PDB file of C-alpha atoms in Angstrom:
ATOM      1  CA  MET A  84     115.669  68.733 119.072  1.00 46.00           C
ATOM      2  CA  THR A  85     116.839  69.135 122.655  1.00 45.00           C
ATOM      3  CA  SER A  86     115.262  71.617 125.045  1.00 43.00           C
ATOM      4  CA  THR A  87     118.448  73.706 124.960  1.00 43.00           C
ATOM      5  CA  GLU A  88     118.344  73.866 121.161  1.00 41.00           C
ATOM      6  CA  SER A  89     114.645  74.768 121.279  1.00 41.00           C
ATOM      7  CA  ILE A  90     115.290  77.680 123.647  1.00 38.00           C
ATOM      8  CA  GLU A  91     118.182  78.842 121.515  1.00 40.00           C
ATOM      9  CA  LEU A  92     116.054  78.746 118.367  1.00 41.00           C
ATOM     10  CA  LYS A  93     113.261  80.747 119.969  1.00 43.00           C
ATOM     11  CA  GLY A  94     115.762  83.386 121.050  1.00 43.00           C
ATOM     12  CA  ARG A  95     117.025  84.045 117.551  1.00 43.00           C
ATOM     13  CA  THR A  96     115.651  87.234 116.067  1.00 42.00           C
ATOM     14  CA  SER A  97     117.934  88.238 113.219  1.00 40.00           C
ATOM     15  CA  HIS A  98     117.763  87.162 109.590  1.00 40.00           C
ATOM     16  CA  GLU A  99     121.461  86.357 109.662  1.00 40.00           C
ATOM     17  CA  SER A 100     121.307  84.039 112.675  1.00 45.00           C
ATOM     18  CA  TYR A 101     118.167  82.236 111.528  1.00 44.00           C
ATOM     19  CA  GLN A 102     118.586  80.610 108.139  1.00 47.00           C
ATOM     20  CA  PRO A 103     115.639  78.279 107.341  1.00 47.00           C
ATOM     21  CA  ASN A 104     116.537  75.421 105.033  1.00 53.00           C
ATOM     22  CA  LYS A 105     113.000  74.363 104.075  1.00 67.00           C
ATOM     23  CA  VAL A 106     110.081  76.232 102.517  1.00 69.00           C
ATOM     24  CA  SER A 107     106.714  74.531 102.069  1.00 75.00           C
ATOM     25  CA  VAL A 108     103.021  75.369 101.719  1.00 75.00           C
ATOM     26  CA  CYS A 109      99.997  73.917 103.499  1.00 80.00           C
ATOM     27  CA  GLY A 110      96.316  74.538 104.156  1.00 77.00           C
ATOM     28  CA  ASP A 111      93.201  73.760 102.130  1.00 74.00           C
ATOM     29  CA  GLY A 112      94.017  76.540  99.667  1.00 67.00           C
ATOM     30  CA  ASP A 113      97.767  76.646 100.248  1.00 69.00           C
ATOM     31  CA  GLU A 114      97.166  79.748 102.343  1.00 67.00           C
ATOM     32  CA  PHE A 115     100.049  79.038 104.730  1.00 74.00           C
ATOM     33  CA  ILE A 116     103.784  79.236 104.056  1.00 73.00           C
ATOM     34  CA  ILE A 117     106.120  77.300 106.337  1.00 78.00           C
ATOM     35  CA  ILE A 118     109.674  78.649 106.452  1.00 73.00           C
ATOM     36  CA  GLY A 119     111.840  76.404 108.587  1.00 70.00           C
ATOM     37  CA  ASP A 120     109.818  75.908 111.762  1.00 74.00           C
ATOM     38  CA  LYS A 121     107.783  79.122 111.362  1.00 75.00           C
ATOM     39  CA  LYS A 122     104.304  79.345 109.828  1.00 76.00           C
ATOM     40  CA  PHE A 123     102.980  82.448 108.052  1.00 70.00           C
ATOM     41  CA  TYR A 124      99.824  83.371 106.200  1.00 66.00           C
ATOM     42  CA  ARG A 125     100.658  83.745 102.509  1.00 65.00           C
ATOM     43  CA  HIS A 126      99.083  87.213 102.346  1.00 60.00           C
ATOM     44  CA  GLU A 127     101.212  88.412 105.254  1.00 62.00           C
ATOM     45  CA  LEU A 128     104.377  87.650 103.327  1.00 63.00           C
ATOM     46  CA  MET A 129     103.018  89.065 100.092  1.00 62.00           C
ATOM     47  CA  THR A 130     101.505  92.357 101.300  1.00 66.00           C
ATOM     48  CA  ALA A 131     104.760  94.305 101.373  1.00 64.00           C
ATOM     49  CA  PHE A 132     106.531  92.133  98.817  1.00 73.00           C
ATOM     50  CA  GLY A 133     107.042  94.892  96.287  1.00 78.00           C
ATOM     51  CA  GLY A 134     107.832  97.367  99.011  1.00 80.00           C
ATOM     52  CA  THR A 135     110.757  95.341 100.324  1.00 79.00           C
ATOM     53  CA  LEU A 136     112.266  95.062  96.829  1.00 80.00           C
ATOM     54  CA  ASN A 137     113.025  91.397  97.420  1.00 79.00           C
ATOM     55  CA  PRO A 138     112.294  89.017  94.512  1.00 80.00           C
ATOM     56  CA  ASP A 139     112.324  85.881  96.686  1.00 73.00           C
ATOM     57  CA  ARG A 140     108.608  85.197  97.042  1.00 68.00           C
ATOM     58  CA  TYR A 141     108.745  83.205 100.277  1.00 64.00           C
ATOM     59  CA  ALA A 142     111.674  84.918 101.985  1.00 64.00           C
ATOM     60  CA  ALA A 143     110.781  86.677 105.213  1.00 62.00           C
ATOM     61  CA  TYR A 144     112.163  90.219 105.223  1.00 57.00           C
ATOM     62  CA  PRO A 145     115.336  90.558 107.345  1.00 59.00           C
ATOM     63  CA  VAL A 146     114.460  91.373 110.958  1.00 58.00           C
ATOM     64  CA  HIS A 147     116.198  94.513 112.190  1.00 56.00           C
ATOM     65  CA  GLU A 148     115.608  97.575 114.361  1.00 62.00           C
ATOM     66  CA  PHE A 149     115.286 100.094 111.554  1.00 73.00           C
ATOM     67  CA  GLY A 150     112.665 101.126 109.010  1.00 77.00           C
ATOM     68  CA  ASN A 151     112.201  99.705 105.530  1.00 86.00           C
ATOM     69  CA  ALA A 152     114.891 101.532 103.561  1.00 91.00           C
ATOM     70  CA  ALA A 153     113.715 100.058 100.255  1.00 93.00           C
ATOM     71  CA  ALA A 154     110.478 102.060 100.455  1.00 95.00           C
ATOM     72  CA  LEU A 155     112.448 105.315 100.574  1.00 96.00           C
ATOM     73  CA  GLY A 156     114.556 104.276  97.613  1.00 96.00           C
ATOM     74  CA  LEU A 157     111.461 103.323  95.617  1.00 97.00           C
ATOM     75  CA  ALA A 158     109.747 106.620  96.454  1.00 97.00           C
ATOM     76  CA  ALA A 159     112.795 108.618  95.341  1.00 98.00           C
ATOM     77  CA  PHE A 160     113.039 106.607  92.153  1.00 97.00           C
ATOM     78  CA  GLY A 161     109.326 107.012  91.448  1.00 97.00           C
ATOM     79  CA  LEU A 162     109.174 110.793  91.784  1.00 98.00           C
ATOM     80  CA  THR A 163     112.339 111.517  89.819  1.00 98.00           C
ATOM     81  CA  THR A 164     111.445 109.093  87.032  1.00 98.00           C
ATOM     82  CA  PHE A 165     107.931 110.547  86.882  1.00 98.00           C
ATOM     83  CA  VAL A 166     109.235 114.081  86.327  1.00 97.00           C
ATOM     84  CA  LEU A 167     111.768 112.899  83.745  1.00 97.00           C
ATOM     85  CA  GLY A 168     109.084 110.890  81.967  1.00 97.00           C
ATOM     86  CA  LEU A 169     106.840 113.949  81.720  1.00 97.00           C
ATOM     87  CA  TYR A 170     109.722 115.904  80.195  1.00 96.00           C
ATOM     88  CA  TYR A 171     110.333 113.239  77.558  1.00 96.00           C
ATOM     89  CA  THR A 172     106.634 113.152  76.646  1.00 96.00           C
ATOM     90  CA  GLY A 173     106.776 116.910  76.023  1.00 94.00           C
ATOM     91  CA  ALA A 174     104.416 117.852  78.838  1.00 94.00           C
ATOM     92  CA  MET A 175     103.739 121.606  79.125  1.00 94.00           C
ATOM     93  CA  GLY A 176     106.038 122.205  76.147  1.00 93.00           C
ATOM     94  CA  ILE A 177     109.182 121.817  78.286  1.00 90.00           C
ATOM     95  CA  GLU A 178     112.250 121.065  76.153  1.00 86.00           C
ATOM     96  CA  ILE A 179     115.079 121.636  78.651  1.00 89.00           C
ATOM     97  CA  PRO A 180     115.523 118.750  81.138  1.00 87.00           C
ATOM     98  CA  ASN A 181     117.725 120.557  83.666  1.00 90.00           C
ATOM     99  CA  VAL A 182     114.921 120.804  86.224  1.00 91.00           C
ATOM    100  CA  VAL A 183     115.427 117.071  86.802  1.00 95.00           C
ATOM    101  CA  VAL A 184     119.093 117.555  87.798  1.00 96.00           C
ATOM    102  CA  GLY A 185     118.268 118.532  91.374  1.00 96.00           C
ATOM    103  CA  LEU A 186     116.031 115.504  91.853  1.00 97.00           C
ATOM    104  CA  ALA A 187     118.574 113.222  90.180  1.00 98.00           C
ATOM    105  CA  LEU A 188     121.321 114.385  92.541  1.00 97.00           C
ATOM    106  CA  PHE A 189     119.610 114.995  95.859  1.00 97.00           C
ATOM    107  CA  TYR A 190     116.638 112.646  95.800  1.00 98.00           C
ATOM    108  CA  ALA A 191     116.910 109.648  93.488  1.00 98.00           C
ATOM    109  CA  GLY A 192     120.703 109.606  93.282  1.00 98.00           C
ATOM    110  CA  THR A 193     121.498 110.155  96.948  1.00 98.00           C
ATOM    111  CA  MET A 194     118.574 108.262  98.466  1.00 97.00           C
ATOM    112  CA  ASP A 195     118.774 105.271  96.128  1.00 98.00           C
ATOM    113  CA  PHE A 196     122.495 104.911  96.683  1.00 98.00           C
ATOM    114  CA  LEU A 197     122.294 105.220 100.467  1.00 97.00           C
ATOM    115  CA  THR A 198     119.281 102.932 100.827  1.00 97.00           C
ATOM    116  CA  GLY A 199     120.968 100.433  98.543  1.00 96.00           C
ATOM    117  CA  ILE A 200     124.002 100.327 100.807  1.00 96.00           C
ATOM    118  CA  TRP A 201     121.703  99.855 103.789  1.00 94.00           C
ATOM    119  CA  GLU A 202     119.913  96.982 102.065  1.00 94.00           C
ATOM    120  CA  LEU A 203     123.258  95.275 101.498  1.00 94.00           C
ATOM    121  CA  VAL A 204     124.079  95.697 105.184  1.00 92.00           C
ATOM    122  CA  ILE A 205     120.875  93.944 106.293  1.00 88.00           C
ATOM    123  CA  GLY A 206     121.298  91.143 103.763  1.00 88.00           C
ATOM    124  CA  ASN A 207     118.920  92.066 100.918  1.00 91.00           C
ATOM    125  CA  THR A 208     121.384  91.578  98.063  1.00 93.00           C
ATOM    126  CA  PHE A 209     118.900  92.125  95.241  1.00 95.00           C
ATOM    127  CA  ALA A 210     117.627  95.439  96.606  1.00 95.00           C
ATOM    128  CA  GLY A 211     121.165  96.549  97.428  1.00 96.00           C
ATOM    129  CA  THR A 212     122.355  95.815  93.900  1.00 97.00           C
ATOM    130  CA  VAL A 213     119.362  97.489  92.256  1.00 97.00           C
ATOM    131  CA  LEU A 214     119.212 100.603  94.418  1.00 97.00           C
ATOM    132  CA  THR A 215     122.941 101.403  94.486  1.00 98.00           C
ATOM    133  CA  SER A 216     123.131 100.834  90.744  1.00 98.00           C
ATOM    134  CA  TYR A 217     120.216 103.103  89.906  1.00 98.00           C
ATOM    135  CA  GLY A 218     121.457 105.660  92.401  1.00 98.00           C
ATOM    136  CA  SER A 219     124.701 105.687  90.442  1.00 98.00           C
ATOM    137  CA  PHE A 220     122.709 105.988  87.221  1.00 98.00           C
ATOM    138  CA  TRP A 221     121.027 109.139  88.450  1.00 98.00           C
ATOM    139  CA  PHE A 222     124.363 110.657  89.471  1.00 98.00           C
ATOM    140  CA  ALA A 223     125.826 109.830  86.069  1.00 97.00           C
ATOM    141  CA  PHE A 224     122.754 111.110  84.240  1.00 97.00           C
ATOM    142  CA  ALA A 225     122.839 114.410  86.132  1.00 97.00           C
ATOM    143  CA  THR A 226     126.475 115.038  85.172  1.00 96.00           C
ATOM    144  CA  LEU A 227     125.449 115.183  81.503  1.00 95.00           C
ATOM    145  CA  TYR A 228     123.673 118.468  82.259  1.00 94.00           C
ATOM    146  CA  ILE A 229     126.153 120.006  84.714  1.00 95.00           C
ATOM    147  CA  GLU A 230     128.582 122.304  82.902  1.00 94.00           C
ATOM    148  CA  ALA A 231     131.361 121.802  85.451  1.00 96.00           C
ATOM    149  CA  PHE A 232     131.803 118.214  84.292  1.00 96.00           C
ATOM    150  CA  GLY A 233     132.257 119.335  80.704  1.00 96.00           C
ATOM    151  CA  ILE A 234     130.686 116.185  79.245  1.00 95.00           C
ATOM    152  CA  ALA A 235     128.269 117.875  76.862  1.00 93.00           C
ATOM    153  CA  ALA A 236     130.816 120.609  76.084  1.00 94.00           C
ATOM    154  CA  ALA A 237     133.317 117.996  74.931  1.00 96.00           C
ATOM    155  CA  TYR A 238     130.928 117.170  72.074  1.00 95.00           C
ATOM    156  CA  LYS A 239     129.925 120.721  71.157  1.00 93.00           C
ATOM    157  CA  ASP A 240     131.389 120.342  67.649  1.00 94.00           C
ATOM    158  CA  GLU A 241     130.027 116.801  67.251  1.00 95.00           C
ATOM    159  CA  PRO A 242     126.435 116.774  68.557  1.00 93.00           C
ATOM    160  CA  GLU A 243     125.731 113.499  66.765  1.00 96.00           C
ATOM    161  CA  GLN A 244     128.530 111.820  68.703  1.00 97.00           C
ATOM    162  CA  PHE A 245     127.048 113.110  71.948  1.00 96.00           C
ATOM    163  CA  ALA A 246     123.618 111.701  71.054  1.00 97.00           C
ATOM    164  CA  ASN A 247     125.136 108.352  70.065  1.00 97.00           C
ATOM    165  CA  GLY A 248     127.219 108.315  73.252  1.00 97.00           C
ATOM    166  CA  VAL A 249     124.105 108.861  75.380  1.00 97.00           C
ATOM    167  CA  GLY A 250     122.436 106.099  73.399  1.00 98.00           C
ATOM    168  CA  LEU A 251     125.237 103.673  74.241  1.00 98.00           C
ATOM    169  CA  PHE A 252     125.028 104.795  77.878  1.00 98.00           C
ATOM    170  CA  LEU A 253     121.319 103.920  77.905  1.00 98.00           C
ATOM    171  CA  ILE A 254     121.852 100.595  76.128  1.00 98.00           C
ATOM    172  CA  GLY A 255     124.186  99.559  78.928  1.00 98.00           C
ATOM    173  CA  TRP A 256     121.487 100.346  81.484  1.00 98.00           C
ATOM    174  CA  PHE A 257     118.932  98.493  79.388  1.00 98.00           C
ATOM    175  CA  ILE A 258     121.083  95.335  79.547  1.00 98.00           C
ATOM    176  CA  PHE A 259     121.523  95.661  83.318  1.00 98.00           C
ATOM    177  CA  THR A 260     117.786  96.184  83.816  1.00 98.00           C
ATOM    178  CA  MET A 261     116.989  93.140  81.693  1.00 98.00           C
ATOM    179  CA  LEU A 262     119.155  91.022  83.993  1.00 98.00           C
ATOM    180  CA  MET A 263     117.305  92.365  87.029  1.00 97.00           C
ATOM    181  CA  THR A 264     113.968  91.725  85.298  1.00 97.00           C
ATOM    182  CA  LEU A 265     114.806  88.034  85.015  1.00 97.00           C
ATOM    183  CA  MET A 266     114.793  87.898  88.814  1.00 95.00           C
ATOM    184  CA  ALA A 267     111.340  89.485  89.074  1.00 94.00           C
ATOM    185  CA  VAL A 268     109.333  87.107  86.890  1.00 94.00           C
ATOM    186  CA  LYS A 269     108.152  85.056  89.892  1.00 91.00           C
ATOM    187  CA  SER A 270     107.066  88.074  91.911  1.00 91.00           C
ATOM    188  CA  THR A 271     103.983  90.280  91.541  1.00 92.00           C
ATOM    189  CA  VAL A 272     102.417  92.222  88.681  1.00 94.00           C
ATOM    190  CA  MET A 273     103.434  95.677  89.909  1.00 94.00           C
ATOM    191  CA  PHE A 274     106.922  94.557  90.930  1.00 95.00           C
ATOM    192  CA  LEU A 275     107.550  93.116  87.466  1.00 96.00           C
ATOM    193  CA  SER A 276     105.941  96.106  85.712  1.00 97.00           C
ATOM    194  CA  LEU A 277     108.482  98.358  87.418  1.00 97.00           C
ATOM    195  CA  PHE A 278     111.355  96.594  85.697  1.00 98.00           C
ATOM    196  CA  VAL A 279     109.558  96.023  82.395  1.00 98.00           C
ATOM    197  CA  GLY A 280     108.709  99.717  82.274  1.00 98.00           C
ATOM    198  CA  LEU A 281     112.356 100.551  82.856  1.00 98.00           C
ATOM    199  CA  ASP A 282     113.442  98.090  80.167  1.00 98.00           C
ATOM    200  CA  PHE A 283     111.352  99.849  77.552  1.00 98.00           C
ATOM    201  CA  THR A 284     112.321 103.282  78.863  1.00 98.00           C
ATOM    202  CA  PHE A 285     116.040 102.678  78.438  1.00 98.00           C
ATOM    203  CA  LEU A 286     115.637 100.876  75.115  1.00 98.00           C
ATOM    204  CA  LEU A 287     113.333 103.448  73.531  1.00 98.00           C
ATOM    205  CA  LEU A 288     115.348 106.434  74.745  1.00 98.00           C
ATOM    206  CA  ALA A 289     118.525 104.803  73.426  1.00 98.00           C
ATOM    207  CA  ILE A 290     116.872 104.345  70.024  1.00 98.00           C
ATOM    208  CA  ALA A 291     115.643 107.945  70.146  1.00 98.00           C
ATOM    209  CA  ASN A 292     119.191 109.180  70.721  1.00 97.00           C
ATOM    210  CA  PHE A 293     120.516 107.048  67.866  1.00 98.00           C
ATOM    211  CA  THR A 294     117.808 108.131  65.413  1.00 97.00           C
ATOM    212  CA  GLY A 295     116.639 111.522  66.649  1.00 96.00           C
ATOM    213  CA  ASN A 296     113.026 110.324  66.387  1.00 97.00           C
ATOM    214  CA  THR A 297     110.864 112.472  68.685  1.00 95.00           C
ATOM    215  CA  ALA A 298     107.962 109.995  68.601  1.00 97.00           C
ATOM    216  CA  VAL A 299     110.223 107.302  70.075  1.00 98.00           C
ATOM    217  CA  THR A 300     111.370 109.792  72.720  1.00 97.00           C
ATOM    218  CA  LYS A 301     107.753 110.372  73.757  1.00 97.00           C
ATOM    219  CA  ALA A 302     107.129 106.624  73.878  1.00 98.00           C
ATOM    220  CA  GLY A 303     110.150 106.272  76.165  1.00 98.00           C
ATOM    221  CA  GLY A 304     108.681 108.969  78.382  1.00 97.00           C
ATOM    222  CA  VAL A 305     105.379 107.100  78.630  1.00 98.00           C
ATOM    223  CA  PHE A 306     107.137 103.934  79.795  1.00 98.00           C
ATOM    224  CA  ALA A 307     109.157 106.012  82.277  1.00 98.00           C
ATOM    225  CA  ILE A 308     105.870 107.203  83.787  1.00 98.00           C
ATOM    226  CA  ILE A 309     104.621 103.603  83.967  1.00 98.00           C
ATOM    227  CA  ALA A 310     107.815 102.578  85.781  1.00 98.00           C
ATOM    228  CA  ALA A 311     107.479 105.563  88.120  1.00 98.00           C
ATOM    229  CA  VAL A 312     103.894 104.731  89.074  1.00 97.00           C
ATOM    230  CA  SER A 313     104.898 101.104  89.682  1.00 97.00           C
ATOM    231  CA  GLY A 314     107.752 102.303  91.891  1.00 97.00           C
ATOM    232  CA  TRP A 315     105.402 104.517  93.881  1.00 97.00           C
ATOM    233  CA  TRP A 316     102.981 101.609  94.305  1.00 96.00           C
ATOM    234  CA  CYS A 317     105.775  99.403  95.632  1.00 95.00           C
ATOM    235  CA  ALA A 318     106.844 102.170  98.011  1.00 95.00           C
ATOM    236  CA  PHE A 319     103.253 102.396  99.245  1.00 95.00           C
ATOM    237  CA  ALA A 320     103.184  98.616  99.689  1.00 92.00           C
ATOM    238  CA  GLY A 321     106.248  98.864 101.907  1.00 90.00           C
ATOM    239  CA  THR A 322     104.853 101.584 104.170  1.00 92.00           C
ATOM    240  CA  ALA A 323     101.056 101.244 104.321  1.00 92.00           C
ATOM    241  CA  ASN A 324      99.510  98.896 106.856  1.00 87.00           C
ATOM    242  CA  LYS A 325      96.208  98.524 108.687  1.00 88.00           C
ATOM    243  CA  HIS A 326      97.502 100.685 111.548  1.00 90.00           C
ATOM    244  CA  ASN A 327      98.325 103.802 109.504  1.00 92.00           C
ATOM    245  CA  SER A 328      96.020 103.598 106.485  1.00 93.00           C
ATOM    246  CA  TYR A 329      92.540 102.557 105.469  1.00 95.00           C
ATOM    247  CA  PHE A 330      94.055 101.383 102.200  1.00 92.00           C
ATOM    248  CA  THR A 331      96.793  98.794 101.810  1.00 90.00           C
ATOM    249  CA  ALA A 332      98.430  97.206  98.778  1.00 88.00           C
ATOM    250  CA  ASN A 333      96.964  93.895  97.679  1.00 85.00           C
ATOM    251  CA  PRO A 334      99.483  92.326  95.319  1.00 86.00           C
ATOM    252  CA  ILE A 335      98.592  90.214  92.329  1.00 88.00           C
ATOM    253  CA  THR A 336     101.064  87.361  92.263  1.00 88.00           C
ATOM    254  CA  LEU A 337     102.473  86.008  89.037  1.00 90.00           C
ATOM    255  CA  PRO A 338     102.107  82.287  88.296  1.00 89.00           C
ATOM    256  CA  VAL A 339     105.083  80.074  89.062  1.00 85.00           C
ATOM    257  CA  PHE A 340     105.642  77.138  86.743  1.00 86.00           C
ATOM    258  CA  GLY A 341     107.585  73.958  87.388  1.00 77.00           C
ATOM    259  CA  LYS A 342     108.031  71.686  90.361  1.00 61.00           C
ATOM    260  CA  ASN A 343     110.660  73.768  92.154  1.00 59.00           C
ATOM    261  CA  ASN A 344     108.559  76.785  93.079  1.00 57.00           C
TER     262      ASN A 344
END
């Protein structure tokens, strides 16, 4: 490498302009990760792993001048899903879910969609795909309970068709979430539990709509709460550090099998 090239390399600061083509590990306990010509402690890359919503274990988060948008999206998802999960479990005897509509529209829906777009702008394709998609889910879910859209009213004479239609709606989201889960199996326990919890939430609630089984509905609510807590944990991982908190997230990494780690 010439001196000119060396100076140019040191001056690069953006994820887009610096694209390492080699990732390796070193140290007595493989505690260092080498990405291109840069060396990092493994724990430094892993601390906010869930909070950046990036499934690539060794990828450094894109360098930019703005905050971690993924943490906001995860926080919005966590709170809204938590409230919805409590409703489905029958907490406090609540049977009407309309209280979730405001959160679905103005917190999870809006924030997830906007943060997802931002993640796409900075180059985090996985987070952008996940957040914009689930933001759209919350918008679509909210319309089921808004009279102006007339969705529920269209089935007023055929309530079974409405329940089956919602079930198909949830099955579609279950399939999408399964695909996203496949890209989280090399990540961390809490990151994977977020998607696994969502998988079971969508599947069980779809079955509940098809069958009308209240026990399955409650089970779906329990898994929604699990997914919500995992989302909150990941949001905490993306915001907490030694400068602003006495407590930080210490991720438990999942084993990676095979030669091409």
